[in-house]
Amino acid sequence: MTDQGHKDIAVRGRWAVAAMFFVNGFITGSWAPQIPTLLVRLEISKFTLGLLILLFGAGAVVAMSWCGHFIARYGSGVTLKRISVGTSFGLLLVAIAPDVTLAAVAMVIFGGLIGAMDVAMNTNAVVVERRLGRAIMSSSHGFWSLGGFVGGGLGGMGIQTFGHLAHAVIITIVALAGVSLAMRHVVTENRPATAQERPRFTLPRNPLIYLIGVMALFSMTPEGAVLDWAAIYLQQELGADLATASLAFAAFSGVMACMRFAGDSVRNRFGAVTTLRACALLACAGMLGAGLSPLPWMAIACFALCGVGIANMVPIAFSAAGNQQGIPSGIGMSVVTTMGYCGILVAPSAIGFIAEHIGFGPVFIGLSGLLFIVFLMSGLAHRADYTADHPGE
């Protein structure tokens, strides 16, 4: 096949994986407005709801750690196609659960499907980056943010108009339609591993992959802190009203989505290491400013600055994870994804406990230190840069 033919396939694969990111974000965003409905429908306490949400996170983390080995066996393209179909039904499983026990099972499955698809689509994005010879990871995550915005923004209206079950059915149909359209263009590796080459379930021995996982963890922990605690910080410690307090995460996530679409161009021009260093310093300054801010609007502006930086830190870490020498892309991605998502799924509960004793201001100042550590480690991201790879037919 000619170079132009390889390029055309890679370009179609680029938009296919972007669609998969959008679908994953769309389903995740659609879950958020279902949460209050689940609380009322099952007649459970907030504590029980918290446990159900924790099961979602547990399912995601377990699936992420295993998915890399399926990718090593079958390839990221085949794995993504299979997992994405199942993920389309995840929200519906939760919506039809009639009691707490079945809801708990559904939450583990739902979280596992979302987590496994996350690893598969990030790994496939690395494959496409190699084919194109340029970065697409940041904008792919931008499509995830866009999908979450659409799903979350329309979800409340959909549930109020049609009911929670009809809403879940509509989400499933839309997700399946998106997956079906994208599936035929998903880039697949040349061949899966043969029976003799199929790897056993073992952790990588290369310590660099775990250091990159630490970078992802330290990048995503502040993101989880802003998501769960920024509004409470503005209300309880800076005296903001509810409407003003809600703008903290809105500003953070809105800026983040915009910067992710711009991030690939910046990274292609300046390189992954330089881009990561600049992003880490911006994020560090923003988080430090938020923790020191005496006024709500100043804190909101600082959270927005932090979002500018964090937006492209995780995509760069994921690209570096998928390009480590001697480690299959899927396994490297599963390790770093699992470690990174602990920053969103696990760390916020610990942050809440600490803040209860010392306040959120010092916590955010401390989190700026994690971002500065990422700045110091940013040289490890050099594997995120590469030249085009045109496989033979």
PDB file of C-alpha atoms in Angstrom, residues 64 134 150 177 193 221 234-235 245 255 286 295 302 308 316 336 338 353 357 360-361 376 381:
ATOM      1  CA  MET A  64      -7.971  -1.199  33.879  1.00  0.00           C
ATOM      2  CA  ARG A 134       2.011  13.421  15.299  1.00  0.00           C
ATOM      3  CA  VAL A 150     -23.148  16.907  26.221  1.00  0.00           C
ATOM      4  CA  ALA A 177     -24.968   4.245  16.961  1.00  0.00           C
ATOM      5  CA  ALA A 193       0.242 -12.200  19.488  1.00  0.00           C
ATOM      6  CA  THR A 221      -5.179  13.893  42.054  1.00  0.00           C
ATOM      7  CA  LEU A 234     -15.312  28.404  48.188  1.00  0.00           C
ATOM      8  CA  GLN A 235     -18.473  28.132  50.294  1.00  0.00           C
ATOM      9  CA  ALA A 245     -18.980  28.315  44.275  1.00  0.00           C
ATOM     10  CA  VAL A 255     -10.776  25.783  30.149  1.00  0.00           C
ATOM     11  CA  GLY A 286      -2.809  27.961  39.646  1.00  0.00           C
ATOM     12  CA  LEU A 295     -11.445  35.999  47.616  1.00  0.00           C
ATOM     13  CA  CYS A 302      -6.618  30.365  39.809  1.00  0.00           C
ATOM     14  CA  VAL A 308      -4.949  25.284  31.549  1.00  0.00           C
ATOM     15  CA  ILE A 316       1.274  13.392  27.464  1.00  0.00           C
ATOM     16  CA  VAL A 336      -0.343   4.161  34.085  1.00  0.00           C
ATOM     17  CA  THR A 338      -4.810   2.500  36.787  1.00  0.00           C
ATOM     18  CA  PHE A 353     -10.476  13.570  55.634  1.00  0.00           C
ATOM     19  CA  HIS A 357      -8.658  18.704  60.181  1.00  0.00           C
ATOM     20  CA  PHE A 360      -8.924  23.045  52.187  1.00  0.00           C
ATOM     21  CA  GLY A 361      -6.545  25.977  51.675  1.00  0.00           C
ATOM     22  CA  LEU A 376      10.787  17.881  37.924  1.00  0.00           C
ATOM     23  CA  ALA A 381       7.971  11.962  28.924  1.00  0.00           C
TER      24      ALA A 381
END
